Amino acid sequence: MSETNRSESQNPILKAENISLVVDNGGTPKNIIAGFSFDFYKGEIYNILGPSGAGKSSLLRLFNRLDEITRGKIYFNGKESSQYNPCLLRRKIGYLFQTPFLFPKTVKDNLHFVDSSLSDDKMTSMLSEVNLGPDYLLSNVDVLSVGEKQRIALARLFALKSEVILLDEPTSALDEKNSSLLLKLIKNKVSAGGIAAIIVIHDPRQVLTYNGEALLIINGKLVEHGPAKELISQPKTESGKSFLEKDSV
Amino acid sequence: MTGVGIENVLVSLVLAAIALAIGYFWKVPVQKNMAVGIIRSFIQLIAVGYALKYVFDLESIWLILMVIIVMILVGSHASYSLSKQVRGAFLISFSAIAAGSLVTIGSMLILKIITFEARFIIPLSGMIISNAMNAAALTINRISSDIRSNSLAIETALSLGKNRRESSRPYRKQAVIAGMTSILNFMKTVGIVALPGAMTGMILAGAEPLEAVFWQLIVVYMLLSSVTISSVIAVELTTEKYFTPYHQLKSKI
Ligand SMILES: Nc1ncnc2c1ncn2[C@@H]1O[C@H](COP(=O)(O)OP(=O)(O)O)[C@@H](O)[C@H]1O
Ligand SMILES: [Mg+2]
C-alpha cells in the first residue's frame, strides 16, 4: 500500500493546493497553516506527524470544512470543496475528534444520529467491526470506558460510509492494548473499504505499525513526506531529524 | 377605600418609618438602600403619575406611539446590558422585544380586546415590554453560554453532517424554556399563592372581582404571547451570530 503500488491513472480523492489558514491573533495575523500542498489517494493511510502546536488538528478541521481556508484550494473528488454543500461534504470526509463526544443516551442513539434507517442487525454488525458485542447497542454511553467510547465514536464515523476519514490522535487517551486494537480496526477498514485515512499520530513509534505514508508538519508547513518507515528511520531534513530525535527519547 | 389621596400616602409613610426603625435597631446592612428606596419610589411614581395624566388627557396617537417606542428602547437597553458578551445584543434585544410587544398589542387591537386609548395601551405595553425584556435577556444569556460550553458537542454534530439548526437544536429549546419559565410558573400559581398586582389594584380601586379576574386572564395570555415571541426571536437571532453560512461554529465572537 505504498506510493509505488498506486496505479498511475488514479486521481487523488483529496487534494490540497497551497492552502493557508491565517487567524487573527490579538491584532496580528498568525499563520496556522502556511502553503500546504498534498495529494491523498484512496486505499492509503497517511500519518500526520509533528510537534504539538504544529497545526495538525487545524489541517484536519480544514479538510472537514469546520474552518474556512484563508488561501489556496482543496479539491474532493476533483471538485473544489467549496462547491459542495458543507454538510454533505462532511459526511464524505468523516472526522473523528481527539476527544470523542457521544450524544445521550445509548450507543444505538449515536448510530441513529448518523443514519436513522439502520436496523438493529446492521448496527450489531457495525459494533462487531469495532470489536464490541451486540449487548452494547442499548448501553448508556455514560457507563462506557474511554476505550469503548472511542470505538463507539469510530463505529459512528464508519456509519457515515465516508470516502476519506480524518482521525485526530485517536489513540492518545488509550492504553497500549486499546491503541493497537483501534489502529488494527482502522487498518482493516481502509483495506476493506478502499478509503483514505489521514491520521494524526502523536507517537512516531505507532507509525511503524503501518506501511503507509508519513507527513511531517512543523509550524504549519509540510517539512517532508514519504513512506512512513523511511521517514522515521532516516529523516531527510534537519528539522525532521531533530523532531524525531527529541521524540524518541 | 376608593377615593385615595396624597394624604393617605403620607400617612402610609408611617409603615416605611417602622421599617427604617427596625433596620436601624437591627443594624440591617441595607439601611441606606431602604431610605433611598423610599424617597426614590415616591419621586419616580409621582412623576410617572403626572406624565400619564398628561398623556391620557391629550389622547394623542403620536404621543402614545412615542411612549411605546421609548419603553421598547429602554427595555432593549436593559436586556442588552445583561447580555453584553454577545455581539449585537442590543439589536437582538430590540428586535425580540419589539416583535413580541407589537404583535401582541396589535392582535389585541385587531381582536377588539382593547381600543387605541392611552389608558389601555400604556399600562398594558409596560407590562408586556418588561416581561419581554426579561425573557429576551434570559434567552440570549442562556443560548450564548450553552453554545460556548457545548462547542465539542455542536462541532461533533456538524462534523457528522448535521446543519447548524440541527446541531444547536437542544440548546435553542432549553434557552426558550429559560425565557418562558417565569410566565409558566406564574400561570401555575396565579390566584392560589397570591393575587396578581394588576388584579389587586383593580379590586382596591373598586372593580367587581370577576371583572378584575377577566382582565387578569387577558393579561396572562397577552404576556404568554409576548414572552414566547420574544424568546423565540431572541434565540434564533443569537444562534445566527455563532455560526457561519457554511455551518461552522465561530470560535471567537
Ligand atoms: N482559532 C484559533 N485562533 C488562534 N489560534 C489558533 C486557533 N486554532 C488553533 N490555533 C493555534 O494554531 C496552532 C496549531 O494548533 P493545532 O492545529 O491544534 O496544533 P496541533 O494539533 O498540531 O497540536 C496552535 O499554536 C494553536 O494555538
Ligand atoms: Mg492537535
Coordinates of C-alpha atoms and ligand atoms in Angstrom, one line a residue:
Chain A
M1 CA 0.0 0.0 0.0
S2 CA 2.9 2.4 -0.6
E3 CA 3.0 5.2 -3.2
T4 CA 4.7 2.9 -5.7
N5 CA 1.8 0.4 -5.8
R6 CA -0.7 3.0 -6.7
S7 CA -1.8 2.9 -10.3
E8 CA -0.6 6.0 -12.2
S9 CA -4.1 6.7 -13.6
Q10 CA -5.8 7.1 -10.3
N11 CA -6.9 10.6 -9.4
P12 CA -6.4 11.9 -5.8
I13 CA -9.6 11.7 -3.7
L14 CA -8.5 14.7 -1.7
K15 CA -6.1 17.4 -2.9
A16 CA -4.7 20.3 -1.0
E17 CA -3.3 23.1 -3.2
N18 CA -1.1 25.6 -1.4
I19 CA -3.6 26.1 1.4
S20 CA -3.1 28.6 4.2
L21 CA -5.0 29.3 7.4
V22 CA -4.4 32.7 8.9
V23 CA -6.1 33.7 12.1
D24 CA -6.3 37.0 13.9
N25 CA -4.1 36.6 17.0
G26 CA -4.9 39.7 19.0
G27 CA -4.5 42.1 16.2
T28 CA -1.5 40.4 14.4
P29 CA -2.2 37.8 11.8
K30 CA -0.9 34.3 12.6
N31 CA -0.2 31.6 10.1
I32 CA -1.6 28.3 11.4
I33 CA -1.2 26.5 8.1
A34 CA 1.3 28.0 5.6
G35 CA 1.1 26.9 2.0
F36 CA 0.4 23.2 2.5
S37 CA 0.0 21.1 -0.7
F38 CA -0.5 17.3 -0.9
D39 CA -2.5 14.7 -2.9
F40 CA -4.3 11.9 -0.9
Y41 CA -5.3 8.7 -2.6
K42 CA -7.9 6.0 -1.7
G43 CA -6.6 2.8 -0.1
E44 CA -3.8 4.6 1.7
I45 CA -3.0 5.5 5.3
Y46 CA -1.4 8.9 5.8
N47 CA 0.3 9.5 9.2
I48 CA 0.5 13.2 10.1
L49 CA 3.4 13.8 12.4
G50 CA 4.7 17.0 14.0
P51 CA 5.3 18.7 17.3
S52 CA 2.3 19.9 19.4
G53 CA 1.0 23.2 18.0
A54 CA 2.3 22.5 14.5
G55 CA -1.2 22.8 13.0
K56 CA -2.1 19.1 12.6
S57 CA -5.6 19.4 14.1
S58 CA -6.2 22.7 12.2
L59 CA -5.4 20.9 9.0
L60 CA -7.9 18.1 9.6
R61 CA -10.5 20.8 10.5
L62 CA -9.9 22.5 7.1
F63 CA -10.4 19.2 5.3
N64 CA -13.7 18.6 7.2
R65 CA -14.5 22.3 6.5
L66 CA -15.1 23.1 10.1
D67 CA -13.0 26.1 9.4
E68 CA -12.5 28.1 6.2
I69 CA -9.2 28.2 4.4
T70 CA -7.7 31.7 4.0
R71 CA -5.9 31.0 0.7
G72 CA -5.5 28.1 -1.6
K73 CA -7.8 25.3 -2.8
I74 CA -9.0 22.0 -1.5
Y75 CA -10.4 19.5 -4.1
F76 CA -12.5 16.5 -3.2
N77 CA -13.0 14.0 -6.0
G78 CA -11.8 16.6 -8.5
K79 CA -14.3 19.3 -7.5
E80 CA -13.4 22.2 -5.3
S81 CA -14.6 21.5 -1.8
S82 CA -16.2 24.9 -1.5
Q83 CA -18.6 23.8 -4.3
Y84 CA -20.1 21.1 -2.1
N85 CA -22.8 21.6 0.5
P86 CA -20.7 21.6 3.7
C87 CA -23.0 19.1 5.4
L88 CA -22.8 16.6 2.6
L89 CA -19.0 17.1 2.2
R90 CA -18.5 16.4 5.9
R91 CA -20.3 13.0 5.5
K92 CA -17.9 12.1 2.7
I93 CA -14.8 13.3 4.6
G94 CA -15.6 12.0 8.1
Y95 CA -13.8 13.4 11.1
L96 CA -13.0 11.8 14.5
F97 CA -12.2 14.4 17.1
Q98 CA -9.3 13.9 19.5
T99 CA -11.7 13.8 22.5
P100 CA -14.7 11.7 21.3
F101 CA -18.1 13.2 22.2
L102 CA -21.0 10.7 22.4
F103 CA -24.6 12.0 22.4
P104 CA -27.1 10.9 25.0
K105 CA -28.2 8.3 25.8
T106 CA -27.5 4.9 24.2
V107 CA -25.0 3.6 21.7
K108 CA -28.0 3.0 19.4
D109 CA -28.9 6.6 19.6
N110 CA -25.4 7.6 18.4
L111 CA -25.5 5.3 15.4
H112 CA -29.0 6.5 14.6
F113 CA -27.7 10.1 14.8
V114 CA -25.8 9.4 11.6
D115 CA -28.3 7.1 9.9
S116 CA -31.8 6.8 11.4
S117 CA -32.6 3.9 9.0
L118 CA -30.1 1.5 10.4
S119 CA -31.6 -1.8 11.6
D120 CA -30.6 -3.5 14.9
D121 CA -29.0 -6.3 12.9
K122 CA -27.0 -3.8 10.8
M123 CA -25.9 -1.9 14.0
T124 CA -24.9 -5.2 15.7
S125 CA -22.6 -6.0 12.8
M126 CA -21.2 -2.5 12.9
L127 CA -20.4 -3.0 16.5
S128 CA -18.6 -6.2 15.8
E129 CA -16.5 -4.3 13.3
V130 CA -15.1 -2.3 16.3
N131 CA -14.8 -5.4 18.5
L132 CA -17.9 -4.8 20.6
G133 CA -20.6 -7.3 21.4
P134 CA -24.3 -6.9 20.5
D135 CA -25.3 -6.1 24.1
Y136 CA -23.5 -2.7 23.7
L137 CA -26.3 -1.5 21.5
L138 CA -28.5 -0.5 24.3
S139 CA -25.8 0.6 26.7
N140 CA -25.9 4.1 28.1
V141 CA -22.8 5.9 26.8
D142 CA -22.1 7.3 30.3
V143 CA -21.1 3.9 31.7
L144 CA -18.6 3.1 28.9
S145 CA -14.8 3.2 29.4
V146 CA -12.6 5.6 27.4
G147 CA -11.5 2.8 25.1
E148 CA -15.1 1.7 24.5
K149 CA -16.2 5.3 23.9
Q150 CA -13.5 5.8 21.3
R151 CA -14.6 2.6 19.5
I152 CA -18.3 3.7 19.5
A153 CA -17.2 7.0 18.0
L154 CA -15.3 5.0 15.4
A155 CA -18.3 2.9 14.6
R156 CA -20.4 6.1 14.3
L157 CA -17.7 7.5 11.9
F158 CA -17.8 4.3 9.8
A159 CA -21.6 4.6 9.7
L160 CA -21.1 7.7 7.5
K161 CA -19.6 5.5 4.8
S162 CA -17.1 8.3 4.1
E163 CA -14.5 8.1 1.3
V164 CA -11.9 9.8 3.5
I165 CA -11.6 9.5 7.2
L166 CA -9.7 12.0 9.4
L167 CA -8.6 10.9 12.8
D168 CA -7.1 13.2 15.3
E169 CA -4.7 11.4 17.7
P170 CA -7.3 8.6 18.0
T171 CA -5.1 6.7 20.5
S172 CA -3.8 9.5 22.7
A173 CA -6.2 8.6 25.6
L174 CA -5.9 4.8 25.3
D175 CA -3.6 2.3 26.9
E176 CA -1.2 0.1 24.8
K177 CA -3.7 -2.7 24.3
N178 CA -6.6 -0.5 23.3
S179 CA -4.4 1.6 21.0
S180 CA -3.2 -1.3 19.0
L181 CA -6.7 -2.7 18.8
L182 CA -8.0 0.7 17.5
L183 CA -5.2 1.0 14.9
K184 CA -5.9 -2.5 13.7
L185 CA -9.6 -1.7 13.3
I186 CA -8.8 1.4 11.3
K187 CA -6.3 -0.5 9.1
N188 CA -9.0 -3.2 8.4
K189 CA -11.5 -0.5 7.4
V190 CA -9.0 1.1 5.0
S191 CA -8.2 -2.1 3.2
A192 CA -11.7 -3.5 3.2
G193 CA -13.4 -0.2 2.2
G194 CA -10.8 1.2 -0.1
I195 CA -10.9 4.5 1.6
A196 CA -8.2 7.0 2.5
A197 CA -7.3 7.6 6.2
I198 CA -5.5 10.6 7.4
I199 CA -4.3 10.0 11.0
V200 CA -2.6 12.5 13.3
I201 CA -0.3 10.3 15.3
H202 CA 1.3 11.6 18.5
D203 CA 3.8 8.9 19.0
P204 CA 6.1 8.2 15.9
R205 CA 6.6 4.7 17.1
Q206 CA 3.0 3.9 16.3
V207 CA 3.6 4.8 12.7
L208 CA 5.8 1.7 12.3
T209 CA 2.7 -0.4 12.7
Y210 CA 1.7 0.8 9.2
N211 CA 3.3 0.6 5.9
G212 CA 1.6 3.9 5.0
E213 CA 2.8 7.3 4.1
A214 CA 4.0 9.9 6.7
L215 CA 3.9 13.6 6.5
L216 CA 5.9 15.8 8.9
I217 CA 4.4 19.2 9.7
I218 CA 6.2 21.9 11.6
N219 CA 4.9 25.4 12.0
G220 CA 2.1 24.8 9.6
K221 CA 4.4 23.7 6.8
L222 CA 4.9 20.3 5.2
V223 CA 8.5 19.7 6.0
E224 CA 8.9 16.3 4.5
H225 CA 6.9 13.3 3.4
G226 CA 7.5 9.7 2.2
P227 CA 7.0 6.1 3.2
A228 CA 6.5 6.1 6.9
K229 CA 9.3 3.6 7.7
E230 CA 11.9 5.6 5.7
L231 CA 10.8 9.0 7.1
I232 CA 11.1 7.8 10.6
S233 CA 14.3 5.8 10.3
Q234 CA 16.2 8.2 8.0
P235 CA 14.6 11.7 8.0
K236 CA 16.0 13.8 5.1
T237 CA 15.7 17.2 6.7
E238 CA 17.4 18.8 9.7
S239 CA 14.1 19.7 11.3
G240 CA 12.9 16.1 10.7
K241 CA 16.0 14.7 12.4
S242 CA 15.7 17.0 15.4
F243 CA 11.9 16.3 15.8
L244 CA 12.4 12.5 15.7
E245 CA 15.4 12.6 18.0
K246 CA 13.6 14.6 20.6
D247 CA 10.5 12.4 20.4
S248 CA 12.2 9.1 20.6
V249 CA 14.0 10.0 23.8
Chain B
M1 CA -61.4 52.8 50.0
T2 CA -61.8 54.2 46.5
G3 CA -61.0 57.9 47.0
V4 CA -57.4 57.5 47.9
G5 CA -55.4 60.8 48.1
I6 CA -51.9 62.1 48.7
E7 CA -52.8 62.4 52.5
N8 CA -53.3 58.6 52.6
V9 CA -49.9 58.1 51.0
L10 CA -48.2 60.5 53.5
V11 CA -49.9 58.6 56.4
S12 CA -48.6 55.3 55.0
L13 CA -45.1 56.6 55.3
V14 CA -45.5 55.6 58.9
L15 CA -45.1 52.0 57.6
A16 CA -41.9 53.0 55.9
A17 CA -40.7 54.6 59.1
I18 CA -41.4 51.4 61.1
A19 CA -39.3 49.5 58.6
L20 CA -36.5 52.1 58.9
A21 CA -36.6 52.0 62.7
I22 CA -36.3 48.2 62.7
G23 CA -33.5 48.5 60.2
Y24 CA -31.7 50.9 62.5
F25 CA -32.3 48.8 65.6
W26 CA -31.1 45.5 64.0
K27 CA -28.3 47.3 62.0
V28 CA -29.6 45.8 58.8
P29 CA -26.7 46.5 56.3
V30 CA -29.1 47.9 53.7
Q31 CA -30.4 50.9 55.8
K32 CA -29.2 53.4 53.3
N33 CA -30.8 51.5 50.4
M34 CA -34.1 51.4 52.3
A35 CA -34.0 55.2 52.8
V36 CA -33.1 55.9 49.2
G37 CA -35.7 53.4 48.0
I38 CA -38.5 55.1 50.0
I39 CA -37.7 58.5 48.5
R40 CA -36.8 57.3 45.1
S41 CA -40.0 55.2 44.6
F42 CA -42.0 58.2 45.8
I43 CA -40.5 60.6 43.3
Q44 CA -40.5 58.2 40.4
L45 CA -44.1 57.1 40.8
I46 CA -45.4 60.7 41.3
A47 CA -43.5 61.8 38.2
V48 CA -44.9 58.8 36.2
G49 CA -48.4 59.7 37.5
Y50 CA -48.2 63.2 36.2
A51 CA -46.7 62.0 32.9
L52 CA -49.5 59.5 32.5
K53 CA -52.1 62.1 33.4
Y54 CA -50.7 64.4 30.7
V55 CA -50.7 61.6 28.1
F56 CA -54.2 60.4 29.0
D57 CA -55.6 63.9 28.8
L58 CA -54.0 64.6 25.4
E59 CA -55.0 61.3 23.9
S60 CA -52.6 61.8 21.0
I61 CA -51.9 58.8 18.9
W62 CA -48.3 60.1 18.2
L63 CA -47.6 60.6 21.8
I64 CA -48.8 57.1 22.7
L65 CA -46.6 55.6 19.9
M66 CA -43.7 57.6 21.2
V67 CA -44.2 56.4 24.7
I68 CA -44.2 52.8 23.4
I69 CA -41.1 53.3 21.4
V70 CA -39.2 54.8 24.3
M71 CA -40.3 51.9 26.5
I72 CA -39.1 49.4 23.9
L73 CA -35.8 51.2 23.6
V74 CA -35.3 51.4 27.4
G75 CA -36.2 47.7 27.7
S76 CA -33.8 46.7 24.9
H77 CA -31.0 48.6 26.6
A78 CA -31.7 46.9 29.9
S79 CA -31.7 43.5 28.2
Y80 CA -28.5 44.4 26.3
S81 CA -26.7 45.5 29.5
L82 CA -27.4 42.0 30.9
S83 CA -26.0 40.2 27.8
K84 CA -23.2 42.4 26.6
Q85 CA -21.0 39.3 25.9
V86 CA -23.0 38.7 22.7
R87 CA -22.0 40.8 19.8
G88 CA -25.1 42.8 18.5
A89 CA -27.0 42.1 21.7
F90 CA -28.8 45.5 21.5
L91 CA -30.2 44.8 18.1
I92 CA -31.2 41.3 19.0
S93 CA -32.9 42.5 22.2
F94 CA -34.7 45.3 20.3
S95 CA -35.9 43.0 17.6
A96 CA -37.2 40.4 20.1
I97 CA -38.9 42.9 22.4
A98 CA -40.4 45.0 19.6
A99 CA -41.7 41.9 17.7
G100 CA -43.2 40.4 20.9
S101 CA -44.9 43.5 22.1
L102 CA -46.1 44.9 18.8
V103 CA -47.5 41.7 17.6
T104 CA -49.3 41.2 20.9
I105 CA -50.6 44.7 21.2
G106 CA -51.6 44.7 17.5
S107 CA -53.5 41.5 17.9
M108 CA -55.4 42.8 21.0
L109 CA -56.4 45.9 18.9
I110 CA -57.4 43.8 15.9
L111 CA -59.4 41.4 18.1
K112 CA -61.0 44.4 19.7
I113 CA -60.0 43.3 23.2
I114 CA -58.9 46.9 23.7
T115 CA -59.3 50.1 21.9
F116 CA -56.5 52.5 21.0
E117 CA -56.7 54.6 24.1
A118 CA -53.8 55.6 26.3
R119 CA -55.4 54.1 29.5
F120 CA -55.3 50.6 27.8
I121 CA -52.2 50.8 25.6
I122 CA -49.7 52.4 28.0
P123 CA -50.1 50.2 31.1
L124 CA -50.5 47.0 29.1
S125 CA -47.5 47.9 27.0
G126 CA -45.5 48.5 30.1
M127 CA -46.3 45.0 31.4
I128 CA -45.7 43.4 28.0
I129 CA -42.4 45.1 27.4
S130 CA -40.9 44.5 30.9
N131 CA -41.8 40.8 30.6
A132 CA -40.5 40.6 27.0
M133 CA -37.3 42.3 28.2
N134 CA -36.7 39.7 31.0
A135 CA -37.4 36.9 28.6
A136 CA -35.1 38.2 25.9
A137 CA -32.2 38.8 28.4
L138 CA -32.6 35.3 29.9
T139 CA -32.8 33.6 26.5
I140 CA -29.8 35.5 25.0
N141 CA -27.7 34.6 28.0
R142 CA -28.7 31.0 28.1
I143 CA -28.2 30.2 24.4
S144 CA -24.8 32.0 24.3
S145 CA -23.4 30.3 27.3
D146 CA -24.8 26.9 26.2
I147 CA -23.2 27.2 22.8
R148 CA -19.9 28.2 24.3
S149 CA -19.8 25.4 26.8
N150 CA -21.1 22.8 24.3
S151 CA -18.8 23.5 21.4
L152 CA -17.5 20.0 21.2
A153 CA -21.0 18.5 21.1
I154 CA -22.1 21.1 18.5
E155 CA -19.0 20.6 16.3
T156 CA -19.3 16.8 16.6
A157 CA -22.8 17.1 15.2
L158 CA -21.6 19.4 12.5
S159 CA -18.8 17.1 11.6
L160 CA -21.3 14.2 11.2
G161 CA -23.2 16.2 8.6
K162 CA -25.8 18.0 10.7
N163 CA -26.6 21.6 9.8
R164 CA -26.3 24.5 12.2
R165 CA -30.0 24.3 13.1
E166 CA -29.9 20.6 13.9
S167 CA -26.6 20.9 15.8
S168 CA -27.9 23.7 18.0
R169 CA -31.5 22.4 18.5
P170 CA -31.3 21.1 22.0
Y171 CA -29.7 24.3 23.2
R172 CA -32.2 26.5 21.4
K173 CA -35.0 24.6 23.0
Q174 CA -33.6 24.9 26.5
A175 CA -33.0 28.6 26.0
V176 CA -36.6 29.3 25.0
I177 CA -37.7 27.3 28.1
A178 CA -35.5 29.5 30.2
G179 CA -37.0 32.7 28.8
M180 CA -40.6 31.3 29.4
T181 CA -40.1 29.8 32.9
S182 CA -41.3 32.8 34.9
I183 CA -44.6 33.2 32.9
L184 CA -45.1 29.4 33.0
N185 CA -44.6 29.4 36.8
F186 CA -46.9 32.4 37.1
M187 CA -49.7 30.7 35.3
K188 CA -49.3 27.7 37.5
T189 CA -49.7 29.5 40.8
V190 CA -51.7 32.6 39.8
G191 CA -54.6 33.2 42.2
I192 CA -53.5 30.4 44.5
V193 CA -50.3 31.7 46.1
A194 CA -51.2 35.4 45.7
L195 CA -53.5 37.7 43.7
P196 CA -51.5 39.4 40.9
G197 CA -50.7 43.1 41.3
A198 CA -52.9 44.3 38.5
M199 CA -55.9 42.4 39.8
T200 CA -55.3 43.5 43.4
G201 CA -55.1 47.1 42.1
M202 CA -58.4 46.9 40.3
I203 CA -60.2 45.4 43.3
L204 CA -58.8 48.1 45.6
A205 CA -59.9 50.7 43.1
G206 CA -63.5 49.3 43.4
A207 CA -63.9 47.0 40.4
E208 CA -66.0 43.8 40.6
P209 CA -63.8 40.8 41.5
L210 CA -65.0 39.0 38.3
E211 CA -64.2 41.9 36.1
A212 CA -60.7 42.0 37.7
V213 CA -60.3 38.3 37.1
F214 CA -61.3 38.7 33.4
W215 CA -58.7 41.4 32.9
Q216 CA -56.1 39.3 34.7
L217 CA -56.8 36.4 32.4
I218 CA -56.3 38.7 29.4
V219 CA -53.1 40.0 30.9
V220 CA -51.8 36.4 31.4
Y221 CA -52.5 35.3 27.8
M222 CA -51.1 38.6 26.5
L223 CA -47.8 38.1 28.5
L224 CA -47.6 34.5 27.3
S225 CA -47.8 35.6 23.7
S226 CA -45.2 38.4 24.0
V227 CA -42.8 36.3 26.1
T228 CA -43.0 33.4 23.7
I229 CA -42.5 35.5 20.6
S230 CA -39.6 37.5 22.2
S231 CA -37.8 34.3 23.4
V232 CA -38.0 32.5 20.1
I233 CA -36.8 35.6 18.2
A234 CA -34.0 36.2 20.7
V235 CA -32.8 32.6 20.5
E236 CA -32.9 32.5 16.7
L237 CA -31.0 35.8 16.2
T238 CA -28.4 34.9 18.9
T239 CA -27.8 31.5 17.4
E240 CA -27.2 33.1 14.0
K241 CA -24.3 35.1 15.5
Y242 CA -22.4 31.9 16.4
F243 CA -22.5 30.2 13.0
T244 CA -21.1 31.0 9.6
P245 CA -23.2 30.4 6.4
Y246 CA -21.1 27.3 5.9
H247 CA -22.4 25.6 9.0
Q248 CA -19.3 26.3 11.0
L249 CA -19.2 27.3 14.7
K250 CA -17.4 30.6 15.1
S251 CA -14.6 30.1 17.5
K252 CA -14.4 33.7 18.6
I253 CA -17.3 36.1 19.0
Ligands
LIG1 N1 -9.0 29.7 16.2 C1 -7.7 29.9 16.5 N2 -7.2 31.1 16.8 C2 -5.9 31.4 17.1 N3 -5.0 30.4 17.2 C3 -5.4 29.1 16.9 C4 -6.8 28.8 16.6 N4 -6.9 27.5 16.4 C5 -5.6 27.0 16.6 N5 -4.8 28.0 16.9 C6 -3.3 27.8 17.1 O1 -2.8 27.2 16.0 C7 -1.7 26.4 16.3 C8 -1.9 25.0 15.8 O2 -2.8 24.3 16.6 P1 -3.3 22.8 16.3 O3 -3.7 22.7 14.9 O4 -4.2 22.4 17.4 O5 -1.9 22.1 16.5 P2 -1.6 20.5 16.7 O6 -2.8 19.8 16.5 O7 -0.5 20.2 15.7 O8 -1.1 20.4 18.1 C9 -1.5 26.5 17.8 O9 -0.5 27.4 18.0 C10 -2.9 27.0 18.3 O10 -2.7 27.7 19.4
MG2 MG -3.9 18.6 17.8

